[in-house]
Amino acid sequence: MKIKAINPNTTLEMTENIGAVANEYTADDTEVVAVSPDRGPISIESYYDDYLAVPGILDEILKDEDDEFDAFVNSCWGDPGLDACREVTDKPVVGIAEGSMYVANMLGANFSVVTILPRARDFIEEAVRKTGLDGHCASVRCTDLTVVETENTRDAAAKALLEASWEAVEEDDAEVICLGCAGMGGLDEPLEAELPVPVIDSVGAGAVLAESLVQLGKRTSTVRTYKRPESKEIVGYPERYQL
């Protein structure tokens, strides 16, 4: 099995970490290839960043002309452009936000998301609502971390996330913690060692769920919502965008 994990931002160190984490959690005979788009923001911390990243994500899926990959992982916690991704391929496309929340929902009666800057709160809460699990979300706890800092200042990131996680457990009665950024990949185990609740690595959860859908032999339904977009001229884009 071969899975493409798409880091919607262009920070290559984060892309490398996404690949390492995804391959750690998936089976030995599953290969996860992590990529970044050729263009886009270095991090996604706002709706503006989110929308700018979507064309690059779609391009990484549309490049799969020779059916090299069996599934795709949208590796940003906001799951940018996830519905559009499912319109351009019937192969499984899993977002790490939905993936981490689905896993958390099976491990506790509720969960909290610990994440980045306060300005991202609405962005994160919208991702929660999109899954239909908002009734199970105890809280969204923001930190002062930027996306890049989650990757480049690991000790400081772990400290901030631990503090936010304890607040979620003690003040919000959270039973599971979701790490709300792909840059937090690999921090689940040290945090879980300090906390009384499970901690979900969103990249790991997304990769394993994508792998499971392939193992089940399932593809995205194209009967209505996720059927291919209506054919029309797409001005200024490569030929592969002409569906």
Tab-separated table of C-alpha atoms in Angstrom:
chain	number	residue	atom	x	y	z
A	1	MET	CA	0.000	0.000	0.000
A	2	LYS	CA	1.196	3.496	-0.805
A	3	ILE	CA	-0.282	6.633	0.740
A	4	LYS	CA	0.492	10.271	-0.041
A	5	ALA	CA	0.447	12.555	3.004
A	6	ILE	CA	0.068	16.128	1.803
A	7	ASN	CA	1.375	18.857	4.061
A	8	PRO	CA	-0.670	21.848	2.852
A	9	ASN	CA	2.027	24.284	3.947
A	10	THR	CA	5.499	24.667	2.465
A	11	THR	CA	7.650	24.169	5.576
A	12	LEU	CA	9.739	21.183	4.513
A	13	GLU	CA	10.913	20.285	8.033
A	14	MET	CA	7.279	19.758	8.981
A	15	THR	CA	6.695	17.683	5.862
A	16	GLU	CA	9.578	15.413	6.833
A	17	ASN	CA	8.175	15.005	10.338
A	18	ILE	CA	4.724	14.201	8.950
A	19	GLY	CA	6.246	11.419	6.859
A	20	ALA	CA	8.213	10.028	9.786
A	21	VAL	CA	5.207	10.004	12.124
A	22	ALA	CA	2.838	8.514	9.530
A	23	ASN	CA	5.271	5.721	8.701
A	24	GLU	CA	5.802	5.010	12.392
A	25	TYR	CA	2.109	4.339	12.947
A	26	THR	CA	1.232	2.499	9.752
A	27	ALA	CA	2.110	-1.105	8.940
A	28	ASP	CA	5.580	-2.121	7.774
A	29	ASP	CA	4.301	-2.917	4.284
A	30	THR	CA	2.590	0.479	3.960
A	31	GLU	CA	4.669	3.310	2.523
A	32	VAL	CA	3.670	6.877	3.309
A	33	VAL	CA	5.197	9.543	1.074
A	34	ALA	CA	4.995	13.048	2.546
A	35	VAL	CA	4.975	16.027	0.189
A	36	SER	CA	4.450	19.774	0.205
A	37	PRO	CA	2.857	21.734	-2.654
A	38	ASP	CA	5.077	23.761	-4.945
A	39	ARG	CA	3.391	26.945	-3.780
A	40	GLY	CA	1.511	28.178	-0.731
A	41	PRO	CA	1.978	29.632	2.750
A	42	ILE	CA	4.742	28.403	5.057
A	43	SER	CA	2.090	27.832	7.727
A	44	ILE	CA	-1.697	27.825	8.023
A	45	GLU	CA	-2.972	29.962	10.879
A	46	SER	CA	-5.887	31.851	9.310
A	47	TYR	CA	-8.665	31.478	6.772
A	48	TYR	CA	-6.507	33.405	4.294
A	49	ASP	CA	-3.705	30.858	4.662
A	50	ASP	CA	-6.224	28.039	4.458
A	51	TYR	CA	-7.732	29.170	1.161
A	52	LEU	CA	-4.343	29.919	-0.395
A	53	ALA	CA	-3.229	26.358	0.399
A	54	VAL	CA	-6.141	24.545	-1.270
A	55	PRO	CA	-4.980	24.750	-4.934
A	56	GLY	CA	-1.632	23.221	-3.968
A	57	ILE	CA	-3.354	20.348	-2.143
A	58	LEU	CA	-5.591	19.629	-5.121
A	59	ASP	CA	-2.587	19.710	-7.426
A	60	GLU	CA	-0.855	17.017	-5.347
A	61	ILE	CA	-3.885	14.750	-5.765
A	62	LEU	CA	-4.360	15.501	-9.444
A	63	LYS	CA	-0.709	14.578	-10.075
A	64	ASP	CA	-1.600	10.956	-9.289
A	65	GLU	CA	-2.154	10.254	-12.972
A	66	ASP	CA	-0.574	6.781	-12.951
A	67	ASP	CA	-2.496	5.585	-9.869
A	68	GLU	CA	0.692	5.469	-7.827
A	69	PHE	CA	-1.131	6.059	-4.525
A	70	ASP	CA	-3.975	4.192	-2.842
A	71	ALA	CA	-5.119	7.011	-0.538
A	72	PHE	CA	-4.340	10.569	0.546
A	73	VAL	CA	-3.983	12.273	3.924
A	74	ASN	CA	-4.754	15.981	4.171
A	75	SER	CA	-2.183	16.827	6.835
A	76	CYS	CA	-3.369	20.110	8.316
A	77	TRP	CA	-5.665	20.144	11.332
A	78	GLY	CA	-8.196	22.412	9.637
A	79	ASP	CA	-8.609	19.849	6.815
A	80	PRO	CA	-8.401	22.610	4.150
A	81	GLY	CA	-10.289	21.869	0.940
A	82	LEU	CA	-11.197	18.354	2.092
A	83	ASP	CA	-14.512	18.232	0.236
A	84	ALA	CA	-12.888	19.438	-2.987
A	85	CYS	CA	-10.189	16.773	-2.580
A	86	ARG	CA	-12.888	14.109	-2.506
A	87	GLU	CA	-14.425	15.491	-5.675
A	88	VAL	CA	-11.268	14.976	-7.744
A	89	THR	CA	-10.548	11.361	-6.696
A	90	ASP	CA	-12.624	8.465	-5.460
A	91	LYS	CA	-9.653	7.125	-3.515
A	92	PRO	CA	-9.938	7.666	0.251
A	93	VAL	CA	-8.947	11.141	1.420
A	94	VAL	CA	-8.682	11.531	5.189
A	95	GLY	CA	-8.180	14.803	7.014
A	96	ILE	CA	-6.069	14.689	10.156
A	97	ALA	CA	-8.596	16.813	12.069
A	98	GLU	CA	-11.497	14.472	11.398
A	99	GLY	CA	-9.232	11.462	11.836
A	100	SER	CA	-8.014	12.520	15.274
A	101	MET	CA	-11.511	13.392	16.462
A	102	TYR	CA	-13.027	10.116	15.228
A	103	VAL	CA	-10.350	8.201	17.120
A	104	ALA	CA	-10.777	10.354	20.238
A	105	ASN	CA	-14.529	9.796	20.137
A	106	MET	CA	-13.950	6.040	20.443
A	107	LEU	CA	-11.705	6.415	23.493
A	108	GLY	CA	-13.698	8.746	25.724
A	109	ALA	CA	-17.080	10.391	26.205
A	110	ASN	CA	-15.567	13.706	25.103
A	111	PHE	CA	-12.311	15.278	23.965
A	112	SER	CA	-10.533	18.615	23.916
A	113	VAL	CA	-8.344	20.046	21.181
A	114	VAL	CA	-5.099	21.741	22.213
A	115	THR	CA	-3.826	23.893	19.422
A	116	ILE	CA	-1.998	27.004	18.248
A	117	LEU	CA	-2.655	30.746	18.441
A	118	PRO	CA	-5.948	32.131	19.838
A	119	ARG	CA	-6.779	33.660	16.446
A	120	ALA	CA	-7.232	30.095	15.148
A	121	ARG	CA	-9.998	29.233	17.638
A	122	ASP	CA	-12.913	29.788	15.266
A	123	PHE	CA	-10.999	28.021	12.496
A	124	ILE	CA	-10.500	25.004	14.775
A	125	GLU	CA	-14.067	25.045	16.096
A	126	GLU	CA	-15.367	25.077	12.530
A	127	ALA	CA	-13.390	21.895	11.841
A	128	VAL	CA	-14.977	20.320	14.912
A	129	ARG	CA	-18.470	21.277	13.764
A	130	LYS	CA	-17.781	19.875	10.310
A	131	THR	CA	-17.291	16.390	11.762
A	132	GLY	CA	-20.584	16.571	13.666
A	133	LEU	CA	-18.710	15.910	16.907
A	134	ASP	CA	-19.110	19.366	18.440
A	135	GLY	CA	-21.407	17.878	21.089
A	136	HIS	CA	-18.502	15.687	22.213
A	137	CYS	CA	-15.886	18.445	22.221
A	138	ALA	CA	-15.288	19.616	25.787
A	139	SER	CA	-13.162	22.573	24.710
A	140	VAL	CA	-10.650	24.082	22.327
A	141	ARG	CA	-7.603	25.219	24.261
A	142	CYS	CA	-5.287	27.606	22.420
A	143	THR	CA	-1.648	28.311	23.199
A	144	ASP	CA	0.733	31.074	22.106
A	145	LEU	CA	2.444	28.707	19.673
A	146	THR	CA	2.692	29.441	15.973
A	147	VAL	CA	2.593	26.497	13.585
A	148	VAL	CA	6.302	26.822	12.817
A	149	GLU	CA	7.145	26.913	16.530
A	150	THR	CA	5.440	23.550	17.068
A	151	GLU	CA	8.064	22.113	14.727
A	152	ASN	CA	11.128	24.188	15.566
A	153	THR	CA	10.887	24.636	19.350
A	154	ARG	CA	9.872	21.174	20.489
A	155	ASP	CA	10.602	21.524	24.209
A	156	ALA	CA	8.742	24.823	24.479
A	157	ALA	CA	5.885	23.428	22.407
A	158	ALA	CA	5.583	20.367	24.609
A	159	LYS	CA	5.531	22.543	27.747
A	160	ALA	CA	2.785	24.810	26.366
A	161	LEU	CA	0.713	21.856	25.191
A	162	LEU	CA	1.061	20.082	28.516
A	163	GLU	CA	-0.199	23.167	30.349
A	164	ALA	CA	-3.162	23.534	27.998
A	165	SER	CA	-3.940	19.824	28.240
A	166	TRP	CA	-3.985	19.899	32.041
A	167	GLU	CA	-6.397	22.852	31.890
A	168	ALA	CA	-8.632	20.877	29.530
A	169	VAL	CA	-8.608	17.830	31.822
A	170	GLU	CA	-9.050	19.659	35.122
A	171	GLU	CA	-11.294	22.556	34.103
A	172	ASP	CA	-13.202	21.164	31.105
A	173	ASP	CA	-13.414	17.495	32.186
A	174	ALA	CA	-11.762	16.364	28.946
A	175	GLU	CA	-11.283	12.596	28.710
A	176	VAL	CA	-9.103	12.598	25.569
A	177	ILE	CA	-6.745	15.208	24.086
A	178	CYS	CA	-6.374	15.824	20.337
A	179	LEU	CA	-3.205	17.575	19.219
A	180	GLY	CA	-4.536	20.260	16.894
A	181	CYS	CA	-1.642	20.802	14.483
A	182	ALA	CA	0.407	18.557	12.213
A	183	GLY	CA	3.546	20.192	13.604
A	184	MET	CA	2.766	18.534	16.945
A	185	GLY	CA	3.365	15.104	15.445
A	186	GLY	CA	5.448	12.914	17.719
A	187	LEU	CA	4.539	14.795	20.918
A	188	ASP	CA	1.665	12.506	21.852
A	189	GLU	CA	3.764	9.967	23.748
A	190	PRO	CA	5.691	12.382	26.015
A	191	LEU	CA	2.467	14.282	26.765
A	192	GLU	CA	0.511	11.107	27.445
A	193	ALA	CA	3.208	10.042	29.901
A	194	GLU	CA	2.404	13.173	31.942
A	195	LEU	CA	-1.379	13.127	31.607
A	196	PRO	CA	-4.111	10.782	32.898
A	197	VAL	CA	-5.871	10.654	29.504
A	198	PRO	CA	-5.088	9.426	25.973
A	199	VAL	CA	-3.405	11.912	23.632
A	200	ILE	CA	-4.072	11.572	19.906
A	201	ASP	CA	-1.412	12.341	17.315
A	202	SER	CA	-3.484	13.714	14.464
A	203	VAL	CA	-1.033	12.706	11.738
A	204	GLY	CA	-0.853	9.155	13.049
A	205	ALA	CA	-4.634	8.903	13.329
A	206	GLY	CA	-5.178	10.238	9.804
A	207	ALA	CA	-2.617	7.897	8.268
A	208	VAL	CA	-3.935	4.799	10.047
A	209	LEU	CA	-7.539	5.583	9.091
A	210	ALA	CA	-6.545	6.095	5.449
A	211	GLU	CA	-4.703	2.778	5.578
A	212	SER	CA	-7.768	1.089	7.104
A	213	LEU	CA	-10.100	2.368	4.381
A	214	VAL	CA	-7.796	0.905	1.737
A	215	GLN	CA	-7.644	-2.398	3.633
A	216	LEU	CA	-11.447	-2.438	3.740
A	217	GLY	CA	-11.523	-1.933	-0.028
A	218	LYS	CA	-13.646	1.225	0.251
A	219	ARG	CA	-13.689	4.214	-2.044
A	220	THR	CA	-15.404	7.585	-1.762
A	221	SER	CA	-19.048	7.654	-2.838
A	222	THR	CA	-19.491	9.507	-6.113
A	223	VAL	CA	-23.243	9.143	-6.452
A	224	ARG	CA	-23.986	12.778	-5.643
A	225	THR	CA	-21.973	15.164	-3.457
A	226	TYR	CA	-18.489	13.921	-4.332
A	227	LYS	CA	-19.016	13.109	-7.993
A	228	ARG	CA	-16.558	14.753	-10.379
A	229	PRO	CA	-17.188	18.484	-10.852
A	230	GLU	CA	-19.045	19.465	-14.002
A	231	SER	CA	-16.710	19.789	-16.961
A	232	LYS	CA	-15.893	23.387	-17.811
A	233	GLU	CA	-13.001	25.537	-18.928
A	234	ILE	CA	-10.512	26.256	-16.125
A	235	VAL	CA	-8.508	29.303	-17.165
A	236	GLY	CA	-4.842	29.585	-16.222
A	237	TYR	CA	-4.439	26.128	-14.667
A	238	PRO	CA	-2.568	23.063	-15.958
A	239	GLU	CA	-4.313	20.583	-18.237
A	240	ARG	CA	-4.832	18.096	-15.385
A	241	TYR	CA	-7.375	20.518	-13.862
A	242	GLN	CA	-9.668	20.030	-16.860
A	243	LEU	CA	-11.734	17.220	-15.324
